[in-house]
Short mmCIF file of C-alpha atoms and ligand atoms in Angstrom, two decimals:
data_model
loop_
_atom_site.label_atom_id
_atom_site.label_comp_id
_atom_site.label_asym_id
_atom_site.label_seq_id
_atom_site.Cartn_x
_atom_site.Cartn_y
_atom_site.Cartn_z
CA PHE A 10 -18.00 -27.71 61.79
CA SER A 11 -16.62 -29.32 58.47
CA LYS A 12 -20.71 -29.28 56.65
CA ASN A 13 -20.01 -25.62 57.94
CA SER A 14 -16.67 -24.70 56.68
CA GLY A 15 -17.82 -26.05 53.52
CA ASN A 16 -21.07 -24.18 53.29
CA VAL A 17 -18.95 -21.02 54.01
CA ASN A 18 -16.34 -22.10 50.78
CA ILE A 19 -19.52 -21.96 48.55
CA THR A 20 -21.08 -19.33 49.24
CA MET A 21 -17.77 -17.76 48.57
CA TYR A 22 -17.48 -19.46 45.36
CA ASN A 23 -20.96 -18.89 44.39
CA ARG A 24 -20.14 -14.57 44.53
CA SER A 25 -17.09 -14.30 43.51
CA MET A 26 -19.20 -15.97 39.77
CA THR A 27 -21.34 -13.53 40.68
CA ASP A 28 -19.45 -10.49 41.28
CA THR A 29 -18.06 -11.93 37.56
CA ILE A 30 -20.57 -11.30 35.74
CA GLU A 31 -21.85 -8.67 36.78
CA ASN A 32 -18.32 -7.03 36.71
CA SER A 33 -18.73 -8.16 33.13
CA VAL A 34 -22.57 -6.70 32.73
CA ALA A 35 -20.92 -3.50 34.57
CA LEU A 36 -18.09 -3.66 31.34
CA GLU A 37 -20.88 -4.15 28.62
CA GLN A 38 -22.30 -0.75 29.68
CA LYS A 39 -19.26 0.87 30.33
CA ILE A 40 -18.52 0.43 26.57
CA ARG A 41 -21.66 1.10 25.30
CA ILE A 42 -21.50 4.52 26.98
CA ALA A 43 -18.36 4.51 25.63
CA LEU A 44 -19.25 4.14 22.67
CA GLU A 45 -21.67 6.38 22.00
CA GLU A 46 -20.68 9.42 23.75
CA ASN A 47 -16.99 9.33 22.40
CA ASN A 48 -14.80 7.92 25.12
CA LEU A 49 -12.73 6.06 23.65
CA TYR A 50 -8.87 7.11 22.44
CA PHE A 51 -5.95 5.72 20.78
CA VAL A 52 -2.48 6.15 21.86
CA LEU A 53 0.60 5.19 19.72
CA GLN A 54 3.71 3.05 20.38
CA PRO A 55 6.76 3.78 18.17
CA GLN A 56 8.09 1.13 16.34
CA TYR A 57 11.74 1.35 15.36
CA ASP A 58 13.99 0.04 12.22
CA THR A 59 17.09 -1.93 13.98
CA LYS A 60 19.56 -0.90 11.49
CA THR A 61 18.59 2.86 10.83
CA ARG A 62 17.52 3.51 14.23
CA LYS A 63 14.65 5.77 12.82
CA ILE A 64 11.14 5.31 13.39
CA ARG A 65 9.34 2.55 11.41
CA GLY A 66 5.38 3.21 12.36
CA PHE A 67 3.22 3.44 15.51
CA GLU A 68 0.80 1.04 16.29
CA ALA A 69 -2.45 2.43 17.57
CA LEU A 70 -3.92 0.60 21.02
CA VAL A 71 -7.53 1.87 22.57
CA ARG A 72 -7.93 2.87 25.61
CA MET A 73 -11.47 3.68 27.21
CA LYS A 74 -12.70 6.26 29.76
CA ASP A 75 -15.56 5.19 32.12
CA GLU A 76 -18.36 7.56 33.69
CA TYR A 77 -15.49 9.09 36.39
CA GLY A 78 -12.21 9.36 33.93
CA ASN A 79 -10.88 5.71 34.36
CA ILE A 80 -8.68 5.04 32.40
CA ILE A 81 -9.54 0.62 31.29
CA ASN A 82 -7.42 -0.84 29.61
CA PRO A 83 -7.80 -3.53 26.49
CA ALA A 84 -6.93 -6.69 28.27
CA SER A 85 -10.25 -6.08 30.90
CA PHE A 86 -12.47 -4.46 28.69
CA ILE A 87 -11.33 -6.58 24.77
CA PRO A 88 -12.62 -10.11 26.35
CA VAL A 89 -15.91 -8.15 27.15
CA ALA A 90 -16.20 -6.77 24.34
CA GLU A 91 -15.61 -9.83 22.04
CA LYS A 92 -17.87 -11.78 23.79
CA THR A 93 -20.89 -9.10 23.50
CA GLY A 94 -19.76 -8.32 19.74
CA LEU A 95 -18.93 -4.85 19.99
CA ILE A 96 -15.67 -5.23 19.26
CA THR A 97 -16.77 -4.47 15.63
CA SER A 98 -17.81 -1.45 16.74
CA ILE A 99 -14.56 -0.59 19.23
CA ASP A 100 -12.00 -1.84 15.99
CA ASN A 101 -13.66 0.12 13.55
CA TRP A 102 -13.37 3.45 16.16
CA VAL A 103 -9.59 2.92 16.43
CA ILE A 104 -9.10 2.04 12.85
CA ARG A 105 -11.12 5.11 11.63
CA ASN A 106 -9.58 8.04 14.13
CA SER A 107 -6.28 6.34 13.91
CA MET A 108 -6.52 6.43 10.12
CA LEU A 109 -8.24 10.42 9.92
CA PHE A 110 -4.96 11.46 12.28
CA PHE A 111 -2.22 9.40 10.48
CA LYS A 112 -2.98 10.61 7.22
CA ARG A 113 -2.67 13.97 8.47
CA VAL A 114 0.64 12.69 10.28
CA LEU A 115 1.66 11.29 6.27
CA ASP A 116 1.82 14.79 4.85
CA ILE A 117 3.26 16.39 7.27
CA THR A 118 6.04 14.65 7.30
CA ASN A 119 6.75 13.86 4.12
CA GLU A 120 7.99 10.27 5.58
CA ASN A 121 6.95 6.36 4.31
CA LEU A 122 5.16 5.28 8.30
CA ILE A 123 3.56 2.18 9.26
CA LEU A 124 0.56 2.78 11.35
CA SER A 125 0.10 -0.77 12.41
CA VAL A 126 -3.69 -1.77 13.94
CA ASN A 127 -5.15 -4.53 15.92
CA ILE A 128 -7.90 -7.29 14.39
CA SER A 129 -9.52 -9.00 16.87
CA VAL A 130 -10.38 -11.94 15.16
CA LEU A 131 -13.89 -12.17 15.05
CA HIS A 132 -14.03 -9.05 13.76
CA LEU A 133 -11.94 -10.70 10.77
CA LEU A 134 -13.78 -13.56 9.99
CA ASN A 135 -16.96 -10.76 10.46
CA LYS A 136 -18.87 -10.87 6.19
CA GLY A 137 -18.48 -7.18 6.12
CA PHE A 138 -14.94 -6.41 6.86
CA LEU A 139 -13.49 -6.35 3.87
CA ASP A 140 -16.36 -3.42 2.11
CA GLU A 141 -15.09 -1.50 5.64
CA ILE A 142 -11.05 -1.35 5.29
CA GLN A 143 -12.21 -0.24 1.64
CA GLN A 144 -14.11 2.20 2.83
CA MET A 145 -12.39 3.41 5.40
CA LEU A 146 -9.68 3.76 2.82
CA ASN A 147 -11.29 5.98 0.91
CA GLU A 148 -13.12 8.26 3.41
CA THR A 149 -9.60 9.06 4.50
CA LYS A 150 -7.45 8.45 1.84
CA PHE A 151 -5.11 7.11 3.45
CA PRO A 152 -2.88 5.18 1.11
CA PRO A 153 -3.02 1.29 1.68
CA SER A 154 0.22 0.57 1.33
CA ASN A 155 0.81 2.31 5.15
CA LEU A 156 -1.42 0.26 7.20
CA GLU A 157 -0.85 -2.77 8.84
CA ILE A 158 -2.92 -5.21 10.95
CA GLU A 159 -2.50 -7.19 13.01
CA ILE A 160 -4.68 -10.21 13.55
CA THR A 161 -3.12 -13.14 16.04
CA GLU A 162 -2.58 -16.76 15.40
CA SER A 163 -6.57 -17.55 17.13
CA VAL A 164 -7.70 -16.33 13.35
CA PHE A 165 -6.08 -19.51 11.63
CA ILE A 166 -7.39 -22.14 14.51
CA SER A 167 -11.51 -20.92 14.70
CA SER A 168 -11.25 -20.64 9.95
CA MET A 169 -8.63 -21.12 8.17
CA ALA A 170 -9.77 -21.03 5.18
CA LYS A 171 -11.87 -17.75 5.69
CA ALA A 172 -8.84 -15.97 7.28
CA ILE A 173 -6.69 -17.14 4.65
CA GLU A 174 -8.56 -15.63 1.74
CA THR A 175 -9.37 -12.61 3.90
CA LEU A 176 -5.94 -11.50 4.09
CA ASN A 177 -5.72 -12.65 0.50
CA GLU A 178 -8.11 -10.28 -0.24
CA LEU A 179 -6.81 -7.80 2.09
CA LYS A 180 -2.80 -8.10 -0.08
CA LYS A 181 -4.71 -7.01 -2.89
CA LEU A 182 -5.97 -4.20 -1.81
CA GLY A 183 -2.36 -3.12 -0.61
CA VAL A 184 -2.64 -3.51 2.83
CA CYS A 185 0.31 -5.21 4.89
CA ILE A 186 -0.32 -8.04 7.36
CA ALA A 187 1.18 -8.39 10.38
CA LEU A 188 1.23 -12.06 12.82
CA ASP A 189 0.61 -10.57 16.36
CA ASP A 190 1.54 -12.35 20.06
CA PHE A 191 3.46 -15.09 17.28
CA GLY A 192 4.93 -18.45 18.84
CA THR A 193 1.84 -18.09 21.95
CA GLY A 194 -0.25 -19.73 19.88
CA TYR A 195 -0.81 -22.56 17.28
CA SER A 196 2.44 -22.63 15.80
CA SER A 197 3.01 -24.74 13.38
CA LEU A 198 5.29 -24.91 10.32
CA SER A 199 3.25 -25.93 7.36
CA TYR A 200 0.66 -23.58 7.93
CA LEU A 201 3.10 -20.91 9.04
CA SER A 202 4.78 -20.97 5.11
CA LYS A 203 0.55 -20.32 3.42
CA LEU A 204 -0.25 -17.68 4.93
CA PRO A 205 -0.26 -14.09 3.29
CA ILE A 206 1.45 -11.65 6.02
CA ASP A 207 4.31 -9.85 5.52
CA LEU A 208 5.62 -9.29 9.05
CA LEU A 209 5.79 -11.86 12.56
CA LYS A 210 5.80 -10.23 15.77
CA ILE A 211 7.41 -11.84 18.13
CA ASP A 212 5.55 -11.88 21.69
CA LYS A 213 6.80 -10.41 24.84
CA SER A 214 7.45 -13.03 26.91
CA PHE A 215 10.07 -14.71 24.42
CA ILE A 216 11.67 -11.31 25.43
CA ASP A 217 11.39 -11.69 28.46
CA GLU A 218 13.45 -14.63 28.69
CA LEU A 219 16.17 -13.75 26.55
CA LEU A 220 18.19 -12.52 29.50
CA VAL A 221 17.05 -15.17 31.77
CA SER A 222 18.56 -18.59 30.03
CA GLU A 223 20.22 -20.42 26.51
CA SER A 224 17.30 -21.43 26.14
CA GLY A 225 15.44 -18.36 26.10
CA ARG A 226 18.20 -16.90 23.79
CA ASN A 227 17.97 -20.00 21.51
CA TYR A 228 13.64 -19.30 20.50
CA VAL A 229 14.48 -16.35 19.76
CA GLU A 230 16.80 -16.41 17.26
CA ALA A 231 15.33 -19.72 15.68
CA ILE A 232 12.17 -17.61 15.55
CA ILE A 233 13.55 -14.68 14.07
CA SER A 234 15.90 -17.56 11.84
CA ILE A 235 12.32 -19.29 10.57
CA GLY A 236 10.38 -15.85 10.01
CA HIS A 237 13.33 -14.80 6.96
CA ILE A 238 13.82 -18.45 5.70
CA MET A 239 10.24 -17.19 5.08
CA ASN A 240 10.58 -13.95 3.84
CA PHE A 241 8.45 -12.83 6.74
CA SER A 242 10.31 -9.12 8.49
CA VAL A 243 10.50 -10.01 12.34
CA ILE A 244 9.37 -7.12 14.92
CA SER A 245 10.14 -7.95 19.05
CA GLU A 246 7.25 -6.92 21.44
CA GLY A 247 8.11 -5.48 24.62
CA VAL A 248 12.28 -5.05 24.49
CA GLU A 249 12.63 -2.64 27.39
CA ASN A 250 15.95 -2.83 27.86
CA GLN A 251 20.28 -2.05 26.16
CA LYS A 252 20.46 -6.02 26.79
CA GLN A 253 17.92 -6.77 25.41
CA LEU A 254 18.46 -4.22 22.53
CA ASP A 255 21.96 -5.30 21.35
CA ILE A 256 20.74 -9.30 21.75
CA LEU A 257 18.08 -8.87 19.84
CA THR A 258 20.24 -6.77 16.99
CA ASN A 259 22.93 -9.11 16.68
CA LEU A 260 20.70 -11.72 16.05
CA GLY A 261 19.16 -10.34 13.42
CA SER A 262 14.67 -8.83 14.86
CA ASP A 263 14.44 -6.42 11.56
CA PHE A 264 12.28 -4.07 14.48
CA MET A 265 11.53 -3.63 17.67
CA GLN A 266 8.53 -2.39 20.27
CA GLY A 267 8.97 -1.15 23.45
CA TYR A 268 8.78 0.51 26.43
CA LEU A 269 12.59 1.32 25.74
CA TRP A 270 12.07 2.50 23.06
CA GLY A 271 8.53 4.51 24.08
CA LYS A 272 5.20 3.57 25.42
CA PRO A 273 2.29 4.22 23.99
CA MET A 274 1.22 8.08 23.82
CA LEU A 275 -0.84 10.04 22.88
CA PRO A 276 -0.97 11.65 19.12
CA LYS A 277 0.23 14.70 19.84
CA ASP A 278 3.58 13.15 21.99
CA ALA A 279 4.12 11.03 18.51
CA LEU A 280 3.78 14.01 16.25
CA LYS A 281 6.42 15.93 18.74
CA LEU A 282 8.58 12.66 18.84
CA LEU A 283 8.81 12.72 14.70
CA GLY A 284 10.07 16.65 15.08
CA VAL A 285 7.18 18.33 14.38
CA SER A 286 6.70 22.36 15.56
CA ASP A 287 4.02 23.22 18.75
CA GLU A 288 2.85 25.07 16.00
CA ILE A 289 1.91 22.26 13.35
CA ILE A 290 1.04 19.86 16.04
CA LYS A 291 -1.48 22.90 17.29
CA SER A 292 -3.10 23.27 13.91
CA THR A 293 -2.90 19.89 13.24
CA LEU A 294 -4.92 18.83 16.73
CA LEU A 295 -7.37 21.45 15.90
CA ALA A 296 -8.18 20.07 12.33
P1 LIG B 458 -0.43 -6.24 21.21
O1 LIG B 458 -1.02 -5.87 20.57
O2 LIG B 458 0.09 -7.24 21.79
O3 LIG B 458 -0.03 -5.06 21.89
C1 LIG B 458 1.31 -5.06 22.70
C2 LIG B 458 0.66 -4.61 24.21
O4 LIG B 458 2.19 -4.73 24.86
C3 LIG B 458 0.02 -3.19 24.69
O5 LIG B 458 -0.74 -3.61 26.23
C4 LIG B 458 1.28 -2.49 24.58
O6 LIG B 458 1.18 -1.58 25.71
C5 LIG B 458 2.51 -3.55 26.23
N1 LIG B 458 3.96 -3.24 25.65
C6 LIG B 458 5.06 -2.53 24.64
N2 LIG B 458 5.43 -2.64 25.08
C7 LIG B 458 5.47 -2.98 26.09
C8 LIG B 458 6.76 -2.97 27.39
O7 LIG B 458 7.96 -2.73 26.90
N3 LIG B 458 7.01 -3.42 28.23
C9 LIG B 458 5.67 -4.26 28.87
N4 LIG B 458 5.34 -4.75 30.14
N5 LIG B 458 3.89 -4.58 27.49
C10 LIG B 458 4.90 -3.01 26.71
P2 LIG B 458 -1.78 -3.15 25.40
O8 LIG B 458 -2.04 -1.27 24.94
O9 LIG B 458 -2.41 -2.60 26.94
O10 LIG B 458 -2.84 -4.14 24.90
C11 LIG B 458 -3.33 -4.94 25.10
C12 LIG B 458 -3.86 -5.86 23.52
O11 LIG B 458 -5.05 -5.51 23.47
C13 LIG B 458 -3.19 -5.73 22.65
O12 LIG B 458 -1.72 -6.37 23.00
C14 LIG B 458 -3.73 -6.36 21.38
O13 LIG B 458 -4.22 -7.93 21.82
C15 LIG B 458 -5.05 -5.46 22.20
N6 LIG B 458 -5.76 -4.30 21.87
C16 LIG B 458 -5.11 -3.31 21.92
N7 LIG B 458 -5.91 -2.10 21.07
C17 LIG B 458 -6.99 -3.07 20.25
C18 LIG B 458 -7.57 -2.09 19.80
O14 LIG B 458 -7.95 -1.57 18.91
N8 LIG B 458 -8.42 -3.28 18.73
C19 LIG B 458 -8.49 -5.03 18.94
N9 LIG B 458 -9.39 -5.68 18.27
N10 LIG B 458 -7.44 -5.08 20.34
C20 LIG B 458 -6.55 -3.99 20.26
MG1 LIG B 459 -0.60 -4.92 18.69
MG1 LIG B 460 2.02 -8.38 20.61
MG1 LIG B 461 -1.69 -9.39 22.27
#
């Protein structure tokens, strides 16, 4: 009997492994089709300035539709895209299309709003990366100082010197740099001071702890202090309720992003949030 149950276990283990492989092959196929048939789209999540309570800008987040119209979230397809190298095409699709849209937002509103885009580590370290960004900026006539590129700490683990060099070149173009998911990776103070970044994004996992424990609150306070000592601005991610907002305001978080202020939304809803009239929204989306 025990031998049998051992066999059953082995079979189940193998099956789940096969499932995973089949899943990622299927996902890879879905990504290729989505890229070819333009079944990617992006949503925009507002970021708020704590002091003025005005919109600072928006983060563009990718979404994918499969052949049945199901929406697939990045958490499930980005890892596969990174493994297969398709991430570069995805990132570039999001950057180009969100810049095209956001250039119109800047023209219509005449406000100094920031567009934040996420760049995968693998993409940032690509040889052609800087040229591509430069070309997309030219092509879309997007003002570089209104573009912010979000990277994660993993970029420095894989290749510190190359990453810093690339970021310095980006800064020369006038683009801003944000360090995303801060606190979840390899954070050492000595390397932090060497990074050419403008903004620290405190990861949601720390914001979640704010109301849970004293130490959770202390961590966030410490991160904000470190950020400010290093002359970075600090944004809190995943702010979901008023209590968190109040604490973060007291602790001096410069900006906020989270469901409390707004979930990621379609471009037309971002225009609405900015107070753009329905008529202009229609003509903007048709353009
Ligand atoms: P991220 O860049 O850290 O983005 C924040 C994620 O938290 C987003 O998930 C956002 O929808 C979610 N979020 C924001 N506020 C709240 C909140 O108050 N509560 C909760 N529960 N969640 C909140 P999303 O859109 O699913 O994206 C997940 C991750 O996928 C992103 O994390 C980013 O790492 C990656 N990603 C998204 N778009 C792109 C892209 O175009 N390129 C690359 N390379 N990565 C992307
Ligand atoms: Mg991000
Ligand atoms: Mg993040
Ligand atoms: Mg993330």
